[in-house]
Coordinates of C-alpha atoms and ligand atoms in Angstrom, one line a residue:
X1 CA 22.8 -12.9 -7.8
X2 CA 21.0 -10.4 -10.0
X3 CA 23.0 -8.7 -12.7
X4 CA 21.3 -5.5 -11.5
X5 CA 23.8 -5.5 -8.7
X6 CA 26.4 -4.3 -11.1
X7 CA 24.5 -1.5 -12.5
X8 CA 25.9 2.1 -12.3
X9 CA 24.4 5.6 -12.6
X10 CA 24.8 7.4 -15.9
X11 CA 25.4 11.1 -15.8
X12 CA 22.5 13.2 -16.9
X13 CA 23.1 14.7 -20.3
X14 CA 23.6 18.5 -20.8
X15 CA 20.4 18.5 -23.0
X16 CA 18.2 16.9 -20.4
X17 CA 19.6 19.2 -17.7
X18 CA 18.7 22.3 -19.8
X19 CA 15.3 20.9 -20.5
X20 CA 14.8 20.0 -16.8
X21 CA 15.9 23.5 -15.7
X22 CA 13.4 25.2 -18.0
X23 CA 10.4 23.1 -16.9
X24 CA 11.4 23.5 -13.2
X25 CA 10.5 27.1 -13.4
X26 CA 7.2 26.6 -15.0
X27 CA 6.1 23.7 -12.8
X28 CA 7.3 25.2 -9.6
X29 CA 5.0 28.2 -10.3
X30 CA 2.2 25.8 -11.1
X31 CA 2.9 24.0 -8.0
X32 CA 2.5 27.0 -5.8
X33 CA -0.6 28.1 -7.6
X34 CA -2.1 24.6 -7.0
X35 CA -1.0 24.4 -3.3
X36 CA -3.9 24.6 -0.9
X37 CA -3.4 27.0 2.0
X38 CA -3.4 24.2 4.5
X39 CA -0.2 22.7 3.1
X40 CA 2.7 24.9 4.0
X41 CA 5.2 22.9 6.1
X42 CA 8.1 25.0 4.9
X43 CA 7.3 27.8 2.5
X44 CA 11.0 28.6 1.6
X45 CA 11.5 25.5 -0.4
X46 CA 9.6 23.6 -3.1
X47 CA 9.4 19.9 -3.9
X48 CA 11.1 18.8 -7.1
X49 CA 9.0 18.6 -10.1
X50 CA 9.8 15.8 -12.5
X51 CA 10.4 16.4 -16.2
X52 CA 6.9 17.3 -17.2
X53 CA 5.1 17.0 -20.5
X54 CA 3.9 20.6 -21.2
X55 CA 0.8 19.3 -22.8
X56 CA -0.5 18.2 -19.3
X57 CA -1.5 21.8 -18.6
X58 CA -4.2 21.5 -21.3
X59 CA -7.7 21.2 -19.8
X60 CA -8.8 17.8 -21.3
X61 CA -5.5 16.1 -20.8
X62 CA -6.4 14.5 -17.5
X63 CA -9.8 13.3 -18.6
X64 CA -8.1 11.7 -21.6
X65 CA -5.6 10.0 -19.3
X66 CA -8.4 8.7 -17.1
X67 CA -10.1 7.4 -20.2
X68 CA -6.8 5.6 -21.2
X69 CA -6.8 3.9 -17.8
X70 CA -10.4 2.8 -18.2
X71 CA -9.5 1.3 -21.6
X72 CA -6.6 -0.6 -19.9
X73 CA -9.0 -1.9 -17.3
X74 CA -11.4 -3.0 -20.0
X75 CA -8.6 -4.7 -21.9
X76 CA -7.6 -6.7 -18.8
X77 CA -11.1 -7.5 -17.7
X78 CA -12.2 -8.6 -21.1
X79 CA -9.0 -10.8 -21.4
X80 CA -10.1 -12.4 -18.2
X81 CA -13.7 -12.9 -19.3
X82 CA -12.7 -14.3 -22.6
X83 CA -9.9 -16.7 -21.6
X84 CA -10.1 -17.3 -17.8
X85 CA -13.6 -16.9 -16.5
X86 CA -14.9 -18.3 -14.2
X87 CA -11.5 -19.1 -12.8
X88 CA -9.5 -16.8 -10.6
X89 CA -6.8 -15.1 -12.7
X90 CA -5.8 -14.8 -16.4
X91 CA -2.4 -16.0 -17.4
X92 CA -1.9 -13.3 -19.9
X93 CA 0.9 -14.9 -22.1
X94 CA -0.7 -18.3 -22.6
X95 CA -4.4 -17.2 -22.3
X96 CA -4.9 -19.9 -19.7
X97 CA -6.2 -19.4 -16.1
X98 CA -5.1 -20.0 -12.5
X99 CA -7.0 -20.8 -9.4
X100 CA -4.8 -19.5 -6.5
X101 CA -7.6 -17.9 -4.6
X102 CA -10.4 -20.5 -4.2
X103 CA -11.4 -20.8 -7.8
X104 CA -14.4 -18.5 -7.4
X105 CA -13.4 -15.9 -9.9
X106 CA -11.4 -13.6 -7.8
X107 CA -10.7 -11.2 -10.7
X108 CA -14.3 -10.5 -11.0
X109 CA -15.0 -9.9 -7.3
X110 CA -11.9 -7.8 -7.0
X111 CA -13.0 -5.7 -10.0
X112 CA -16.6 -4.9 -9.1
X113 CA -16.3 -1.6 -7.5
X114 CA -13.7 -0.4 -10.1
X115 CA -16.3 -1.2 -12.7
X116 CA -19.0 1.0 -10.9
X117 CA -16.5 3.9 -10.5
X118 CA -15.5 3.7 -14.1
X119 CA -19.1 3.6 -15.2
X120 CA -18.7 0.1 -16.8
X121 CA -22.3 -1.0 -16.2
X122 CA -22.4 -3.7 -18.8
X123 CA -19.5 -5.5 -17.2
X124 CA -21.0 -5.1 -13.7
X125 CA -24.4 -6.3 -14.9
X126 CA -22.7 -9.5 -16.5
X127 CA -21.1 -10.2 -13.1
X128 CA -24.2 -10.2 -11.0
X129 CA -25.7 -13.5 -12.2
X130 CA -22.4 -15.3 -11.4
X131 CA -22.5 -13.7 -7.8
X132 CA -26.1 -14.8 -7.5
X133 CA -25.1 -18.4 -8.2
X134 CA -22.0 -18.4 -5.9
X135 CA -22.0 -20.8 -3.0
X136 CA -18.3 -20.4 -2.0
X137 CA -17.7 -24.1 -2.1
X138 CA -14.2 -25.5 -2.6
X139 CA -15.4 -28.8 -4.0
X140 CA -14.9 -27.8 -7.6
X141 CA -11.2 -27.4 -6.8
X142 CA -11.0 -31.1 -5.9
X143 CA -9.5 -32.1 -9.3
X144 CA -7.7 -28.9 -10.1
X145 CA -4.0 -28.8 -10.3
X146 CA -1.7 -25.7 -10.2
X147 CA 0.7 -24.8 -12.9
X148 CA 3.3 -27.3 -11.6
X149 CA 0.7 -30.1 -11.6
X150 CA 0.2 -30.1 -7.8
X151 CA -3.4 -30.5 -6.4
X152 CA -4.9 -27.1 -5.4
X153 CA -5.4 -26.7 -1.6
X154 CA -8.9 -27.3 -0.3
X155 CA -9.0 -24.3 1.9
X156 CA -9.7 -20.6 1.5
X157 CA -6.8 -18.4 2.8
X158 CA -8.6 -16.2 5.3
X159 CA -6.6 -12.9 4.7
X160 CA -6.7 -13.0 0.9
X161 CA -10.4 -14.0 0.8
X162 CA -11.4 -11.3 3.2
X163 CA -9.5 -8.4 1.5
X164 CA -10.3 -9.5 -2.1
X165 CA -13.7 -11.2 -2.1
X166 CA -15.4 -9.8 1.1
X167 CA -13.9 -6.4 0.6
X168 CA -15.0 -6.4 -3.1
X169 CA -18.6 -7.4 -2.4
X170 CA -19.0 -4.9 0.5
X171 CA -17.6 -2.1 -1.5
X172 CA -19.7 -2.9 -4.6
X173 CA -22.7 -3.0 -2.4
X174 CA -22.0 0.3 -1.0
X175 CA -21.7 1.8 -4.4
X176 CA -24.6 0.0 -6.1
X177 CA -27.0 -1.0 -3.4
X178 CA -27.6 -4.4 -5.2
X179 CA -29.0 -6.6 -2.5
X180 CA -27.4 -9.8 -3.7
X181 CA -23.9 -8.3 -3.0
X182 CA -24.7 -7.8 0.7
X183 CA -26.3 -11.2 0.9
X184 CA -23.2 -12.9 -0.5
X185 CA -21.0 -10.8 1.7
X186 CA -23.0 -12.0 4.7
X187 CA -22.7 -15.6 3.6
X188 CA -19.0 -15.4 3.1
X189 CA -18.4 -13.6 6.4
X190 CA -20.1 -16.5 8.1
X191 CA -18.4 -19.2 6.1
X192 CA -15.0 -17.7 7.1
X193 CA -15.9 -17.1 10.7
X194 CA -14.5 -20.5 12.0
X195 CA -11.0 -19.0 11.5
X196 CA -11.7 -16.8 14.5
X197 CA -12.1 -19.8 16.9
X198 CA -8.8 -19.3 18.7
X199 CA -8.2 -18.4 22.2
X200 CA -6.9 -15.0 21.3
X201 CA -9.6 -14.2 18.7
X202 CA -7.0 -13.7 16.0
X203 CA -7.9 -15.6 12.9
X204 CA -6.1 -18.7 11.7
X205 CA -4.5 -19.0 8.3
X206 CA -7.4 -20.7 6.3
X207 CA -10.8 -22.2 6.4
X208 CA -12.5 -25.0 4.5
X209 CA -15.8 -23.4 3.6
X210 CA -17.5 -26.8 3.0
X211 CA -16.7 -28.3 6.3
X212 CA -15.9 -25.4 8.6
X213 CA -12.5 -27.0 9.2
X214 CA -9.6 -24.7 10.0
X215 CA -6.0 -24.9 8.7
X216 CA -2.8 -23.3 10.0
X217 CA -0.4 -23.4 12.9
X218 CA -0.8 -21.4 16.2
X219 CA 1.7 -18.9 14.8
X220 CA 0.1 -16.1 12.9
X221 CA 1.5 -13.5 10.6
X222 CA 0.7 -9.9 11.6
X223 CA -0.8 -8.8 8.2
X224 CA -2.9 -11.9 8.1
X225 CA -4.3 -11.8 11.7
X226 CA -4.9 -8.0 11.8
X227 CA -6.4 -7.0 8.4
X228 CA -10.0 -8.0 8.7
X229 CA -11.3 -5.4 11.1
X230 CA -12.7 -2.9 8.5
X231 CA -14.5 -5.7 6.6
X232 CA -16.1 -7.4 9.6
X233 CA -17.1 -4.0 11.2
X234 CA -18.7 -2.7 8.0
X235 CA -20.5 -6.0 7.5
X236 CA -21.8 -5.7 11.0
X237 CA -22.9 -2.2 10.4
X238 CA -24.7 -3.2 7.2
X239 CA -26.3 -6.4 8.6
X240 CA -26.8 -5.4 12.3
X241 CA -25.0 -8.7 13.2
X242 CA -23.3 -8.7 16.6
X243 CA -21.5 -11.9 15.6
X244 CA -19.7 -10.0 12.8
X245 CA -19.1 -7.1 15.1
X246 CA -17.5 -9.3 17.7
X247 CA -15.1 -10.9 15.4
X248 CA -13.5 -7.5 14.5
X249 CA -13.8 -6.2 18.0
X250 CA -11.8 -9.2 19.5
X251 CA -9.0 -8.6 17.1
X252 CA -8.9 -4.9 18.1
X253 CA -9.0 -5.8 21.8
X254 CA -6.4 -8.4 21.4
X255 CA -4.0 -6.0 19.7
X256 CA -4.7 -3.3 22.2
X257 CA -4.0 -5.6 25.1
X258 CA -0.8 -7.2 23.7
X259 CA 2.4 -6.2 25.4
X260 CA 4.6 -4.5 22.8
X261 CA 6.3 -2.0 25.1
X262 CA 9.8 -3.2 24.4
X263 CA 9.1 -2.8 20.6
X264 CA 8.2 0.8 21.3
X265 CA 4.4 0.1 20.9
X266 CA 4.8 -1.2 17.3
X267 CA 3.5 -4.7 16.4
X268 CA 6.1 -7.2 15.2
X269 CA 5.7 -9.9 12.6
X270 CA 4.9 -13.2 14.3
X271 CA 2.2 -13.9 16.9
X272 CA 1.1 -16.7 19.1
X273 CA -2.7 -17.2 18.3
X274 CA -3.3 -18.9 21.6
X275 CA -1.8 -16.3 24.0
X276 CA -2.5 -13.4 21.7
X277 CA 1.1 -12.2 22.3
X278 CA 4.0 -11.4 19.9
X279 CA 6.6 -14.0 19.2
X280 CA 9.5 -12.0 17.7
X281 CA 10.9 -8.6 17.4
X282 CA 10.9 -8.1 13.7
X283 CA 9.5 -4.7 13.0
X284 CA 8.5 -3.9 9.4
X285 CA 5.9 -2.1 7.2
X286 CA 6.6 -4.6 4.4
X287 CA 5.5 -8.1 3.5
X288 CA 3.7 -9.9 6.3
X289 CA 3.1 -6.7 8.3
X290 CA 2.0 -3.9 6.0
X291 CA -1.9 -3.8 6.2
X292 CA -2.0 -4.4 10.0
X293 CA -0.5 -0.9 10.5
X294 CA -2.8 0.5 7.8
X295 CA -5.9 -0.8 9.5
X296 CA -5.1 1.1 12.8
X297 CA -5.8 4.5 11.2
X298 CA -8.4 3.3 8.8
X299 CA -10.6 1.5 11.5
X300 CA -10.5 4.9 13.4
X301 CA -11.5 6.7 10.3
X302 CA -14.2 4.2 9.2
X303 CA -16.0 4.5 12.5
X304 CA -16.2 8.2 12.5
X305 CA -13.0 8.9 14.4
X306 CA -14.4 7.7 17.8
X307 CA -12.3 4.5 18.3
X308 CA -9.6 5.6 20.8
X309 CA -7.9 2.2 20.9
X310 CA -7.1 2.2 17.3
X311 CA -6.0 5.9 17.4
X312 CA -3.6 5.1 20.2
X313 CA -2.1 2.2 18.4
X314 CA -1.6 4.3 15.2
X315 CA 0.0 7.1 17.0
X316 CA 2.4 4.7 18.9
X317 CA 3.2 2.8 15.7
X318 CA 4.0 5.8 13.6
X319 CA 6.1 7.3 16.4
X320 CA 8.2 4.2 16.3
X321 CA 8.4 4.2 12.4
X322 CA 9.4 7.8 12.3
X323 CA 12.2 7.3 14.9
X324 CA 13.4 3.8 14.1
X325 CA 12.7 2.7 10.6
X326 CA 13.4 5.7 8.4
X327 CA 17.0 6.3 6.9
X328 CA 18.6 8.3 4.2
X329 CA 20.5 6.8 1.3
X330 CA 24.1 7.8 0.6
X331 CA 24.0 9.3 -2.9
X332 CA 20.8 11.3 -3.5
X333 CA 19.8 11.3 0.1
X334 CA 16.7 9.3 -0.6
X335 CA 14.4 8.8 2.4
X336 CA 13.5 5.1 2.8
X337 CA 11.7 2.8 5.2
X338 CA 13.3 -0.5 6.3
X339 CA 12.8 -3.2 8.8
X340 CA 14.6 -4.1 11.9
X341 CA 15.6 -7.7 12.9
X342 CA 15.0 -9.6 16.0
X343 CA 18.7 -9.2 16.8
X344 CA 19.0 -5.9 18.8
X345 CA 16.5 -4.3 16.3
X346 CA 19.3 -3.8 13.7
X347 CA 18.1 -2.4 10.3
X348 CA 18.4 -4.6 7.2
X349 CA 18.3 -1.5 4.9
X350 CA 16.0 -3.5 2.6
X351 CA 13.1 -1.6 1.2
X352 CA 10.2 -3.3 -0.5
X353 CA 7.6 -2.1 -3.1
X354 CA 5.0 -3.2 -0.7
X355 CA 6.2 -0.6 1.8
X356 CA 5.3 2.2 -0.7
X357 CA 1.8 2.3 0.8
X358 CA 3.3 4.0 3.8
X359 CA 3.7 7.5 2.3
X360 CA 0.0 7.5 1.4
X361 CA -0.9 6.2 4.9
X362 CA 1.1 9.0 6.6
X363 CA -0.4 11.6 4.3
X364 CA -3.9 10.4 5.1
X365 CA -3.1 10.5 8.8
X366 CA -1.7 14.0 8.5
X367 CA -4.8 15.1 6.6
X368 CA -7.3 13.7 9.1
X369 CA -5.7 13.7 12.6
X370 CA -5.6 17.5 13.2
X371 CA -5.3 18.0 17.0
X372 CA -5.6 14.3 17.6
X373 CA -1.8 14.0 17.1
X374 CA -1.7 15.3 20.7
X375 CA -4.0 12.6 22.0
X376 CA -1.3 10.0 22.6
X377 CA -1.6 8.4 25.9
X378 CA 1.9 9.2 27.1
X379 CA 1.8 7.6 30.6
X380 CA 0.9 4.3 29.0
X381 CA 4.1 4.2 26.8
X382 CA 6.9 2.0 27.9
X383 CA 10.5 3.2 28.1
X384 CA 11.1 2.8 24.4
X385 CA 7.8 4.4 23.4
X386 CA 8.7 7.3 25.7
X387 CA 12.1 7.7 24.0
X388 CA 10.4 8.0 20.6
X389 CA 7.9 10.4 22.0
X390 CA 10.6 12.6 23.5
X391 CA 12.6 12.5 20.1
X392 CA 9.5 13.9 18.3
X393 CA 8.5 16.5 21.0
X394 CA 10.5 19.2 19.2
X395 CA 8.7 18.7 15.9
X396 CA 5.3 19.6 14.6
X397 CA 4.0 16.1 14.0
X398 CA 1.7 16.9 11.1
X399 CA 4.5 18.5 9.2
X400 CA 6.8 15.7 10.0
X401 CA 4.3 13.1 8.8
X402 CA 3.8 15.1 5.6
X403 CA 7.6 15.4 5.0
X404 CA 8.1 11.7 5.6
X405 CA 5.2 11.0 3.2
X406 CA 6.7 13.3 0.5
X407 CA 10.2 11.9 0.8
X408 CA 9.1 8.3 0.8
X409 CA 6.8 8.8 -2.1
X410 CA 9.6 10.4 -4.1
X411 CA 11.8 7.4 -3.4
X412 CA 9.1 5.1 -4.5
X413 CA 8.8 7.1 -7.7
X414 CA 12.5 7.0 -8.3
X415 CA 12.6 3.3 -7.9
X416 CA 10.5 3.3 -11.1
X417 CA 12.1 6.2 -12.9
X418 CA 15.6 4.9 -12.4
X419 CA 15.0 1.8 -14.5
X420 CA 15.1 1.6 -18.3
X421 CA 11.7 -0.2 -18.2
X422 CA 10.3 2.6 -16.0
X423 CA 9.0 -0.1 -13.6
X424 CA 10.1 -0.6 -10.0
X425 CA 11.9 -3.7 -8.6
X426 CA 10.0 -5.5 -5.9
X427 CA 12.8 -5.2 -3.4
X428 CA 16.1 -3.3 -3.1
X429 CA 18.8 -3.0 -0.5
X430 CA 19.6 0.7 0.3
X431 CA 23.1 2.0 0.9
X432 CA 22.6 4.1 4.0
X433 CA 24.3 7.5 4.4
X434 CA 26.9 7.1 7.1
X435 CA 26.1 8.1 10.6
X436 CA 28.6 11.0 11.0
X437 CA 30.7 12.7 8.4
X438 CA 34.3 11.5 8.4
X439 CA 33.3 8.0 9.5
X440 CA 34.6 5.2 7.3
X441 CA 31.9 4.9 4.5
X442 CA 29.7 1.9 4.5
X443 CA 30.7 0.3 1.2
X444 CA 32.1 -3.2 1.9
X445 CA 30.3 -5.8 -0.1
X446 CA 28.0 -3.4 -1.9
X447 CA 29.3 -3.5 -5.4
X448 CA 29.7 -7.3 -5.4
X449 CA 26.9 -8.0 -3.1
X450 CA 23.5 -9.4 -3.8
X451 CA 20.8 -10.9 -1.7
X452 CA 23.4 -12.9 0.3
X453 CA 26.6 -10.9 -0.1
X454 CA 25.3 -7.4 0.2
X455 CA 25.1 -5.0 3.1
X456 CA 21.9 -6.4 4.6
X457 CA 22.2 -6.3 8.4
X458 CA 25.4 -4.3 8.4
X459 CA 26.1 -0.6 9.0
X460 CA 23.6 1.4 10.9
X461 CA 23.5 4.5 8.8
X462 CA 22.0 7.8 10.1
X463 CA 18.4 7.7 11.2
X464 CA 16.2 10.3 9.4
X465 CA 15.0 11.6 12.7
X466 CA 18.6 12.5 13.7
X467 CA 19.2 14.2 10.4
X468 CA 15.9 16.1 11.0
X469 CA 17.2 17.2 14.3
X470 CA 20.4 18.6 12.9
X471 CA 18.5 20.3 10.1
X472 CA 16.3 21.9 12.6
X473 CA 19.0 22.9 15.0
X474 CA 20.8 24.4 12.1
X475 CA 18.0 26.8 11.3
X476 CA 15.9 24.6 9.1
X477 CA 17.5 26.0 5.9
X478 CA 16.4 24.5 2.6
X479 CA 14.4 21.4 2.2
X480 CA 14.3 18.9 5.1
X481 CA 16.7 15.9 4.7
X482 CA 15.3 13.4 2.1
X483 CA 12.6 15.8 0.9
X484 CA 12.6 18.1 -2.2
X485 CA 14.4 17.9 -5.5
X486 CA 15.5 14.4 -6.6
X487 CA 16.3 13.2 -10.1
X488 CA 16.2 9.8 -11.7
X489 CA 19.5 8.1 -12.4
X490 CA 19.7 5.5 -15.2
X491 CA 21.9 2.5 -14.3
X492 CA 24.1 0.7 -16.8
X493 CA 25.7 -2.7 -16.5
X494 CA 29.3 -1.5 -15.7
X495 CA 30.0 -2.3 -12.0
X496 CA 33.0 0.1 -11.7
X497 CA 30.9 3.0 -10.2
X498 CA 28.5 0.8 -8.2
X499 CA 29.5 2.4 -4.9
X500 CA 27.8 5.6 -6.2
X501 CA 24.3 4.0 -6.3
X502 CA 21.7 4.4 -3.7
X503 CA 20.6 0.8 -3.8
X504 CA 21.1 -2.5 -5.5
X505 CA 18.2 -4.6 -6.6
X506 CA 17.4 -7.7 -4.6
X507 CA 14.3 -8.7 -6.7
X508 CA 14.2 -7.3 -10.2
X509 CA 10.6 -8.1 -10.9
X510 CA 7.5 -5.9 -11.1
X511 CA 4.3 -7.7 -10.1
X512 CA 1.9 -5.0 -11.3
X513 CA 1.7 -3.8 -7.7
X514 CA -0.4 -0.8 -6.6
X515 CA 1.3 0.7 -3.6
X516 CA 3.2 3.5 -5.2
X517 CA 0.4 4.8 -7.3
X518 CA -1.9 4.4 -4.2
X519 CA 0.4 6.8 -2.3
X520 CA 0.4 9.2 -5.3
X521 CA -3.3 9.3 -5.4
X522 CA -3.5 10.2 -1.6
X523 CA -0.6 12.7 -1.9
X524 CA -2.4 14.4 -4.9
X525 CA -5.7 14.6 -2.9
X526 CA -4.0 15.8 0.3
X527 CA -1.5 18.2 -1.0
X528 CA -3.0 19.3 -4.4
X529 CA 0.5 19.1 -5.9
X530 CA 0.2 18.0 -9.6
X531 CA 3.6 16.4 -9.4
X532 CA 2.0 13.2 -8.1
X533 CA -0.3 13.1 -11.2
X534 CA 2.7 13.5 -13.5
X535 CA 4.6 10.8 -11.8
X536 CA 1.6 8.5 -11.9
X537 CA 1.2 9.1 -15.6
X538 CA 4.9 8.2 -16.2
X539 CA 4.2 4.9 -14.4
X540 CA 1.1 4.2 -16.4
X541 CA 2.9 4.8 -19.7
X542 CA 5.6 2.3 -18.5
X543 CA 2.9 -0.2 -17.6
X544 CA 1.3 0.2 -21.1
X545 CA 4.7 -0.1 -22.9
X546 CA 6.2 -3.0 -21.0
X547 CA 3.5 -5.2 -19.6
X548 CA 0.6 -5.1 -22.1
X549 CA -0.1 -8.4 -23.9
X550 CA -2.7 -9.4 -26.5
X551 CA -5.2 -10.4 -23.7
X552 CA -4.1 -8.4 -20.6
X553 CA -1.2 -7.2 -18.6
X554 CA 1.8 -9.3 -17.4
X555 CA 4.1 -9.0 -14.5
X556 CA 7.7 -8.5 -15.7
X557 CA 11.4 -9.1 -14.8
X558 CA 14.7 -7.7 -16.0
X559 CA 13.4 -4.2 -15.3
X560 CA 16.7 -2.5 -16.1
X561 CA 16.0 -3.4 -19.8
X562 CA 13.4 -2.1 -22.1
X563 CA 11.5 -4.1 -23.2
X564 CA 11.5 -6.0 -19.9
X565 CA 10.7 -9.8 -19.9
X566 CA 7.1 -10.6 -19.4
X567 CA 5.8 -13.3 -17.0
X568 CA 2.6 -15.3 -17.3
X569 CA 0.8 -13.7 -14.4
X570 CA -1.9 -11.0 -14.0
X571 CA -2.9 -10.6 -10.3
X572 CA -6.4 -9.5 -9.5
X573 CA -5.1 -6.6 -7.5
X574 CA -3.9 -5.0 -10.7
X575 CA -7.5 -4.3 -11.6
X576 CA -8.8 -3.8 -8.0
X577 CA -6.0 -1.4 -7.0
X578 CA -3.4 -0.3 -9.6
X579 CA -5.8 0.7 -12.3
X580 CA -8.3 2.0 -9.8
X581 CA -5.9 4.4 -8.1
X582 CA -4.5 5.5 -11.4
X583 CA -8.0 6.3 -12.7
X584 CA -8.8 8.2 -9.5
X585 CA -5.5 10.0 -9.7
X586 CA -6.3 11.3 -13.2
X587 CA -10.1 11.8 -13.0
X588 CA -11.0 15.4 -12.7
X589 CA -13.9 14.7 -10.2
X590 CA -13.1 13.6 -6.6
X591 CA -15.1 10.4 -7.0
X592 CA -14.2 8.9 -3.6
X593 CA -13.6 11.9 -1.2
X594 CA -11.2 10.9 1.6
X595 CA -13.4 12.4 4.2
X596 CA -16.3 10.2 3.2
X597 CA -14.6 6.9 2.2
X598 CA -11.9 4.6 3.5
X599 CA -10.1 2.2 1.2
X600 CA -9.5 -1.3 2.5
X601 CA -6.0 -2.7 1.8
X602 CA -7.2 -4.1 -1.6
X603 CA -8.5 -0.6 -2.5
X604 CA -12.2 -1.3 -2.0
X605 CA -13.8 1.9 -0.6
X606 CA -16.1 1.7 2.3
X607 CA -18.2 4.7 3.4
X608 CA -17.3 6.3 6.7
X609 CA -20.1 6.1 9.3
X610 CA -20.8 6.8 12.9
X611 CA -22.5 4.3 15.2
X612 CA -26.1 5.1 16.2
X613 CA -27.1 4.9 19.8
X614 CA -28.9 1.6 19.2
X615 CA -25.9 0.1 17.5
X616 CA -23.7 1.2 20.5
X617 CA -26.1 -0.5 22.9
X618 CA -26.6 -3.6 20.8
X619 CA -22.9 -4.2 20.1
X620 CA -21.7 -2.9 23.5
X621 CA -19.7 0.1 22.2
X622 CA -18.7 2.6 24.8
X623 CA -19.7 6.3 24.1
X624 CA -16.9 8.3 22.7
X625 CA -15.0 10.3 25.3
X626 CA -15.2 13.6 23.3
Ligands
DMJ701 C1 -2.6 -6.5 -2.2 O1 -3.2 -7.7 -2.3 C2 -2.9 -5.8 -0.9 O2 -2.7 -4.4 -1.0 C3 -2.2 -6.4 0.2 O3 -2.4 -5.7 1.4 C4 -0.7 -6.4 0.0 N1 -0.3 -6.1 -1.3 C5 -1.1 -6.6 -2.4 C6 -0.6 -6.0 -3.7 O4 0.7 -5.8 -3.7

């Protein structure tokens, strides 16, 4: 059990309250000045500004902050080049390397488009000859051992290889037009294609790129079987290859045809790759599920908003998330997203850092869907889907998605700001607000709990959508539940007041993950509210303070202490995603406009396109209905 379980909130000091009060006034005014006309879900309240450094109003501050992120990227990348190239990832404490992703130098492939966006042309140029020589063979791994001395597997994990390598090549090609990048993307797309040789068309776990042999059981994980559509579709559009197109299209068709009516139209976690049907009822936006939900909206966006199958799946899924997976915590009324188990769809009240991509996704949907929120095919919904639809009918969906996005992104921020290290735990268990006032509070096991003994699986709490209904029925006074002013609370090691906390930590490690700053970037672009930049800057400062090493940046544990304890690990997504989103968040120019580009789940931007008549005919794509 983590000692974080026994941490308690400390009262805010009078000095910090005074300081906060004075900046609230200034920043609220700034907020309204910066607010675009299109974002006005409830003009009578304002979201909470965090404690803000007054110097951030100066004109050059954000450019300087973007430069600092660029320097961080260079520090990490040069550390990899010096100590780990041509291997996959740098071990930033021992200056050794690891080969967890095929040994082809994943850090370089994952970093290519970030280099272009940051104007790091020397680094990009140095990478091209290595890509020229790449043959995507696994034979060099034959004698490699992992850190525990075990032989490294002789297969390329399909999902990770697609999102990091294929996504990286395609995006760098789109930004640079270097022909070798597309050639290698095409090679890799073909070498990985045997994974799709299943009855359903969903890909298997892994491929041996030397033999074409496929590894993995006939049970697939949602995120791994349904997060390749963007990459294979864009590859098809660039190469004109129907083979590539068909790979993505079969995945989309299999999802669209799967029977998920008793899950309210949302896709669960485990799938039978022969039948193409779900095998359990676990509904989650976290690990093993996340990017599959993301790709529904993004595939619709990538292909110029004409793909009705993906639109329908996205609308159904978000209806279910909004009505079944969102809850409020008991102390600060934090909005959180959890998962429901196979047993009667009970919520676990667990919230993962991985789930912090959801606010960004909801904001992106609110920004782009417009009147298409009304396009849901209601007669095709099952009973459960219809119930969600009815529960949402009273609401303006665009506002609801934006409020959910704001509340969730605030919770994701507080999971950082609450810790002495300023870095968020990978997993927490939330204490839900009880269903009705006066009902015995849900507290048993919380203070002395932990991953095993805590409240997971017990106590239903009040669904956000029910609290929203009461708020609306009561005249919609003040901020909607879970949205608006929220302050950090610093925890101490004394367990006496543990029942006052909103959550306890299940996993007190920060793996340099991007999801929270990814959502801040989209929130900033969609709402124009500077609060998201400020919060992103706080997180970057914590990353610099707690995770920087002589050669790179390290994952950390013991987050409730500063300095936190560093671990010998620097994932490639730190360069591909975390630093890219921070750079884009601070950069004064809109380098990747959201109406022109779509980010794959590894933050590699692909340009939005529309199919030409010839491509429609060649690939067999029906004309859009409107
Ligand atoms: C990234 O590799 C991708 O974003 C993936 O979809 C899940 N999360 C990791 C980083 O946390």
